[in-house]
Short mmCIF file of C-alpha atoms in Angstrom, two decimals:
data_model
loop_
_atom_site.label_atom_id
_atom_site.label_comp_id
_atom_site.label_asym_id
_atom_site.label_seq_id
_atom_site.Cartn_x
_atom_site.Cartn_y
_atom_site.Cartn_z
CA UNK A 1 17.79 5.05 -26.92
CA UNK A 2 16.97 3.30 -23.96
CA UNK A 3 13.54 1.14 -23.83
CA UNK A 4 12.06 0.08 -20.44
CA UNK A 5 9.07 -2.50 -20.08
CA UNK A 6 6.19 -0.79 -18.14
CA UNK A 7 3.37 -2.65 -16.75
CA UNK A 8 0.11 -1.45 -14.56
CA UNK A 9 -1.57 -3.57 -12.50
CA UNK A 10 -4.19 -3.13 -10.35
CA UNK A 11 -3.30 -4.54 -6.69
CA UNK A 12 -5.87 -6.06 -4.26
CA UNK A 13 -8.13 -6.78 -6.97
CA UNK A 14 -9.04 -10.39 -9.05
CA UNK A 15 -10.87 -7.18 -11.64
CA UNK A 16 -9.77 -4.80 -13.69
CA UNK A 17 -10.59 -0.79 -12.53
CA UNK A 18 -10.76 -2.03 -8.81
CA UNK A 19 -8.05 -1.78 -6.23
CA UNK A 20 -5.12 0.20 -6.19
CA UNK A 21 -3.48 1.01 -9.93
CA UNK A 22 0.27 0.92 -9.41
CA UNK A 23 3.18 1.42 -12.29
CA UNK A 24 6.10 -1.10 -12.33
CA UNK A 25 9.28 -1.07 -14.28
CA UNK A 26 11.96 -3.75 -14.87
CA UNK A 27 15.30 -2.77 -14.46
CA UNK A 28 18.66 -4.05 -15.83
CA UNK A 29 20.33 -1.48 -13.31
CA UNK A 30 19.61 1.58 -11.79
CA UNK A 31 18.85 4.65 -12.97
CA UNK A 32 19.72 8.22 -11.88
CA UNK A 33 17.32 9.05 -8.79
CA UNK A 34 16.15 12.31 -10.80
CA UNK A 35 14.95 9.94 -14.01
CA UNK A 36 13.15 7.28 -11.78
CA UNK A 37 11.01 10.51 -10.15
CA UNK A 38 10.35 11.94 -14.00
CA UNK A 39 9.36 8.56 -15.09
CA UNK A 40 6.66 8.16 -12.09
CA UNK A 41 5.41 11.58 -12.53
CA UNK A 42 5.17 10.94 -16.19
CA UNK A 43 3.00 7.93 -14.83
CA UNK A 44 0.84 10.18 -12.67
CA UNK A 45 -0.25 6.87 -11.00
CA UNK A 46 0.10 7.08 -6.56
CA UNK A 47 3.65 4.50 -6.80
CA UNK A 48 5.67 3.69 -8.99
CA UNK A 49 7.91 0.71 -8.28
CA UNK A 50 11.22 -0.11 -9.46
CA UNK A 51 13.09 -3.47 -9.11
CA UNK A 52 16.41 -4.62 -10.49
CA UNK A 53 17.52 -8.35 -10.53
CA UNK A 54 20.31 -9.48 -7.89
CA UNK A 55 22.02 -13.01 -7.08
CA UNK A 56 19.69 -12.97 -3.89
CA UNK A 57 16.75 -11.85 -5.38
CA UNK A 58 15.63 -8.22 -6.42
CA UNK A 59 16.40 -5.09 -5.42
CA UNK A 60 12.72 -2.82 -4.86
CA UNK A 61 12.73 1.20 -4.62
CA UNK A 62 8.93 2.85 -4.50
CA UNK A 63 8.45 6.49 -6.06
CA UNK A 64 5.42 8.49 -6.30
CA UNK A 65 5.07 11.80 -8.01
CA UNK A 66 6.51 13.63 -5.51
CA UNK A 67 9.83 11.42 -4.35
CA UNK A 68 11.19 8.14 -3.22
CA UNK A 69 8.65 6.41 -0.44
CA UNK A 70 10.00 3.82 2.65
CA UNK A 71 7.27 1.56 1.94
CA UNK A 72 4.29 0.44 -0.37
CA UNK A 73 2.01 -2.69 -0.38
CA UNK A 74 0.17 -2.38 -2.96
CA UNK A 75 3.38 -1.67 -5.39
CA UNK A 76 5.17 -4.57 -3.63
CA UNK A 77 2.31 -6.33 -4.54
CA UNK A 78 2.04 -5.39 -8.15
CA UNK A 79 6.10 -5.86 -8.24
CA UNK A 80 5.79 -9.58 -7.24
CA UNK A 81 2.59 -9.84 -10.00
CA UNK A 82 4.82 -9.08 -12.58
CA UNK A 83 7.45 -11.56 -11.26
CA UNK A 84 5.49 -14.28 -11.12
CA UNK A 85 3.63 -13.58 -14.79
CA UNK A 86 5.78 -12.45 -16.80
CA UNK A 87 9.31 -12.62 -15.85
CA UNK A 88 9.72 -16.67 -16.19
CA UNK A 89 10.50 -16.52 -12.22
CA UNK A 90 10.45 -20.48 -10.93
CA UNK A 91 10.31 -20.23 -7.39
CA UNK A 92 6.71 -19.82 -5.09
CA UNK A 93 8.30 -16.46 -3.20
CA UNK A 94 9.80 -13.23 -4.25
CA UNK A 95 12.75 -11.78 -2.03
CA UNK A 96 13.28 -8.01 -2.01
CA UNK A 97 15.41 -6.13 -0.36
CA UNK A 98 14.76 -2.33 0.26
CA UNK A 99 16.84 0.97 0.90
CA UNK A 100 14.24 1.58 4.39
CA UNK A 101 12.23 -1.52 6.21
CA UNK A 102 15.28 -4.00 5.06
CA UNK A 103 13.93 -7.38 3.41
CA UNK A 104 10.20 -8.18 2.49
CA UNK A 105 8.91 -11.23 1.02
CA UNK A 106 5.95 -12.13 -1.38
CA UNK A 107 4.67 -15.79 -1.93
CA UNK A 108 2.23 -17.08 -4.39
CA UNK A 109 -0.21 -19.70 -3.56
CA UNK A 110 -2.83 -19.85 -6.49
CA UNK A 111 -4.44 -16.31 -7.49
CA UNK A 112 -3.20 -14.88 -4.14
CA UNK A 113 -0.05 -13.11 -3.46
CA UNK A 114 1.39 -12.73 0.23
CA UNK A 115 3.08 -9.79 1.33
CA UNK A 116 5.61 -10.32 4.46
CA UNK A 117 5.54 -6.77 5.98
CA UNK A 118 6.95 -5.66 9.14
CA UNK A 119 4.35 -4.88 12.05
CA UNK A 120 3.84 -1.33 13.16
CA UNK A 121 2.42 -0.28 16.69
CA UNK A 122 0.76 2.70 17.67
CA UNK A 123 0.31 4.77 20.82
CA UNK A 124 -2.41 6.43 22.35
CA UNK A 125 -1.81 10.03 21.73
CA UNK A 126 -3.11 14.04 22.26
CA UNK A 127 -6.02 14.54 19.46
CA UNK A 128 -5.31 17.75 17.34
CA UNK A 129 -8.31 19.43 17.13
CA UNK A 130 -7.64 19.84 13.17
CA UNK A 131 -7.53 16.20 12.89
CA UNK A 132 -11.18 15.77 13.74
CA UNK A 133 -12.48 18.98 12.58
CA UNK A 134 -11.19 18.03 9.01
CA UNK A 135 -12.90 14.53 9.20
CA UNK A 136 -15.88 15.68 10.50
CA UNK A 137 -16.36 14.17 13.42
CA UNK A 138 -17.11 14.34 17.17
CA UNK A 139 -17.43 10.79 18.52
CA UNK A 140 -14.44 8.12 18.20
CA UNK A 141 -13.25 5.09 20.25
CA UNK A 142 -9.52 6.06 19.89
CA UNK A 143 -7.01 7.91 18.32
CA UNK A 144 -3.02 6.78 18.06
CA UNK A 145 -0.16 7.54 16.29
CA UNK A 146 2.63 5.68 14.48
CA UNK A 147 3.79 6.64 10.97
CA UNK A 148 0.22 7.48 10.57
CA UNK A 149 -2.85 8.79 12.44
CA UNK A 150 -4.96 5.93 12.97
CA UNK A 151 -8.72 7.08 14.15
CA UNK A 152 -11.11 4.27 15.24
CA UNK A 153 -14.87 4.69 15.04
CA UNK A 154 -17.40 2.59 16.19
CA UNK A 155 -19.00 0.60 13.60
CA UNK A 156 -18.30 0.47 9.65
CA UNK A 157 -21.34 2.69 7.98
CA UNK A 158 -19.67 6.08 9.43
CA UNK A 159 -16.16 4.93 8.37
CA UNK A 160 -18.06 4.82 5.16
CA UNK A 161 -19.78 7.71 5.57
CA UNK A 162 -17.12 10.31 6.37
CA UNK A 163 -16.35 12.88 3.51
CA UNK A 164 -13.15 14.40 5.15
CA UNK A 165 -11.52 18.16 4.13
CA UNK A 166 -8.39 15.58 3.35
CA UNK A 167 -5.87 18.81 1.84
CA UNK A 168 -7.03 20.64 4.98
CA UNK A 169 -4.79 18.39 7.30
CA UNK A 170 -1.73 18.80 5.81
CA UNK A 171 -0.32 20.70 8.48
CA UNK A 172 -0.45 17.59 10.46
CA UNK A 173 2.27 16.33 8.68
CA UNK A 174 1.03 12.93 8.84
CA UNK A 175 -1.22 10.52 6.50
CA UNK A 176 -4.69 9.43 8.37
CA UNK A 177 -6.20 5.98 8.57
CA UNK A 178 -9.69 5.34 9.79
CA UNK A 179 -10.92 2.06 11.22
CA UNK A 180 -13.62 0.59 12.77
CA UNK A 181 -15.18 -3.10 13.44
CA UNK A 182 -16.72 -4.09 9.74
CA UNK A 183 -20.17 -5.73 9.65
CA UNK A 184 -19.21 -8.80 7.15
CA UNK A 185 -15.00 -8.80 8.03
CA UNK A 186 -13.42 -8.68 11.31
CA UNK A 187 -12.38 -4.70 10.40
CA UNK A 188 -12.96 -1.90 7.54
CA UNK A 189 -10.87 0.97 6.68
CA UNK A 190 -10.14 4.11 4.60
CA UNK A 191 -6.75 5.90 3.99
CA UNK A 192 -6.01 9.66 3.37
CA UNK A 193 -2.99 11.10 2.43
CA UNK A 194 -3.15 15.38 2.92
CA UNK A 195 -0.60 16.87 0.13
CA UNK A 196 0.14 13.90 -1.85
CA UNK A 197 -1.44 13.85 -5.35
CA UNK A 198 -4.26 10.78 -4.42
CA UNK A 199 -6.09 12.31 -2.05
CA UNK A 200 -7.61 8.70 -0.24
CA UNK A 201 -5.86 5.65 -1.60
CA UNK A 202 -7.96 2.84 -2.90
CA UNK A 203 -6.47 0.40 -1.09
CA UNK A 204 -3.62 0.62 0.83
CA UNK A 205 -0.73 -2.43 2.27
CA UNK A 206 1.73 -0.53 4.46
CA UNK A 207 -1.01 1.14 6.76
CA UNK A 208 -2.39 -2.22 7.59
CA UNK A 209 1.31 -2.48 9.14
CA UNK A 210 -0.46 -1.18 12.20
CA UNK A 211 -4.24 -1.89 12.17
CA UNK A 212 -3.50 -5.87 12.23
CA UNK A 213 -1.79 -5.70 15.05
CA UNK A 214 -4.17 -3.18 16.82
CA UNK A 215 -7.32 -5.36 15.70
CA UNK A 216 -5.24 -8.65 16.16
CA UNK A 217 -5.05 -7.66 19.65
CA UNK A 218 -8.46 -6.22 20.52
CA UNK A 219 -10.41 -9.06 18.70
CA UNK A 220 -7.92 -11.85 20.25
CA UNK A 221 -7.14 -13.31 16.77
CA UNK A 222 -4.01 -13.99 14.16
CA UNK A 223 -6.17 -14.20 11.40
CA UNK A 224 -8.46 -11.75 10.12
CA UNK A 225 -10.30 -10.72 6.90
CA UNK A 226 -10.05 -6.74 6.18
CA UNK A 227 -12.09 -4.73 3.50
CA UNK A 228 -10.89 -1.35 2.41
CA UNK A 229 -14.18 0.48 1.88
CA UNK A 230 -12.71 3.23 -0.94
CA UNK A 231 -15.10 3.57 -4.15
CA UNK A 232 -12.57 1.32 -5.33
CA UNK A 233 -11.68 -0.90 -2.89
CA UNK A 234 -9.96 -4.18 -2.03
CA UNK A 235 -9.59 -7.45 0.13
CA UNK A 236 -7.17 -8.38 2.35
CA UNK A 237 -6.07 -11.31 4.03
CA UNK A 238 -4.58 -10.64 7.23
CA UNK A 239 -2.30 -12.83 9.90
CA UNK A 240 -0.41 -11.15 12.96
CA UNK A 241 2.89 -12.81 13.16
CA UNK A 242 3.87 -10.79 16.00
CA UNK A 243 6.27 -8.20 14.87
CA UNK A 244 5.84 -9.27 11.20
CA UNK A 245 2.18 -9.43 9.64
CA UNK A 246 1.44 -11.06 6.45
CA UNK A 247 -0.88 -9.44 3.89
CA UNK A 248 -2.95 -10.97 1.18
CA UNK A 249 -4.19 -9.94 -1.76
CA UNK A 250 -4.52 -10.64 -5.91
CA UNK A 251 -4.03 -8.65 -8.83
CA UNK A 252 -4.78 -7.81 -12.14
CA UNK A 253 -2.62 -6.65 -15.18
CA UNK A 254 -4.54 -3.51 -17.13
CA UNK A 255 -1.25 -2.44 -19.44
CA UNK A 256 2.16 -3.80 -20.80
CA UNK A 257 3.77 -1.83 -23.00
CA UNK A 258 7.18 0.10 -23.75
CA UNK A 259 8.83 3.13 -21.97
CA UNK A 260 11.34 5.16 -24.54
CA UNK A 261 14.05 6.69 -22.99
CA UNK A 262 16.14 9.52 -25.27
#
């Protein structure tokens, strides 16, 4: 029998039950692809991520119910957590390297953990009438494209305000962000995924790949302070780096226990 530590934490959050839960499992080496998707279904949490030790640093694979993933923050994030707190690790940052975006970093400075993400443009792009139908809306200041839809409204209250058909876009084939300037931090945002099993994310690292750079360069600054405005929600510390952004955020272990394997 094979026994696995198993920890969930919740990322971009200094309190238990806010941010974004992720699962995160320790291994001594890798398991078959088809057991690392059971185990993070059996988690039914958004991501489950998987490290193994190397000489370098640590190998880092993301899952969620439905397959492997090219990126997560918030995973990342709760990866490095359990790093730093309970794996005896010495140094200030955590190295990973990963099958898709190559090698991301995490430091530690006090109760805040550092994500070193690559940095994602956008493009202007045609609007699909589906994509605005679904979120209910008429007005917007711009819509682009990158590995997401990102839609930008004009001030936070409707970003708060919008109660979106999310399963409807599916056929878009893409996940949706939607941003606009926030009233107490330089920008707000929510995050919908169509098809996946978390309908709007709580709080979510990769897609603010490409809104620091977009509100890095429309507000003229490097650093910024970002709120994800989900009922559960999060903080982030933002700096644009140029084609690397840096992401900040704490987190909070809810569960350790023990993962049997027969």
């Amino acid at each position: 029998m094979n026994t696995i530590d198993f920890y969930m934490v919740d990322a971009f959050s200094q309190t238990t039950f806010g941010g974004n839960a992720a699962a995160v499992c320790p291994l001594v080496e890798w398991l078959p692809d088809e057991t690392l998707l059971s185990m993070a279904q059996q988690h039914n949490q958004s991501e489950t991520a998987y490290f193994v030790r190397t000489d370098s640093g640590f190998d880092l694979r993301w899952f969620t119910t439905q397959g492997e993933i090219d990126l997560c923050g918030h995973a990342t994030l709760a990866a490095a957590h359990v790093i730093f707190e309970y794996l005896d690790y010495p140094e200030t940052t955590v190295r990973f390297s990963t099958r898709f975006v190559g090698e991301l970093s995490v430091t530690r400075a006090g109760d805040w953990l550092t994500l070193d993400f690559p940095a994602w443009k956008t493009e202007p792009c045609d609007v699909p009438p589906l994509l605005l139908d679904c979120l209910g809306i008429t007005r917007y200041h711009a819509v682009s494209a990158g590995r997401d839809y990102m839609v930008v409204l004009e001030n936070e209250q409707q970003v708060r305000d919008l109660t979106p058909d999310i399963h409807r876009l599916k056929p878009l084939d893409k996940m949706v962000c939607v941003t606009a300037p926030g009233d107490s931090v330089d920008f707000v945002s929510r995050f919908f995924c169509p098809g996946e099993a978390v309908a709007e994310d709580p709080v979510t690292g990769s897609t603010h790949s490409m809104l620091i750079p977009y509100w890095g360069e429309r507000l003229g600054k490097t650093t910024l302070l970002a709120h994800q405005v989900s009922a559960r929600g999060g903080v982030l510390r933002c700096q644009w780096q140029g084609d690397r952004v840096l992401i900040g955020g704490q987190a909070t272990t809810y569960l350790i226990g023990k993962i049997f394997l027969r």
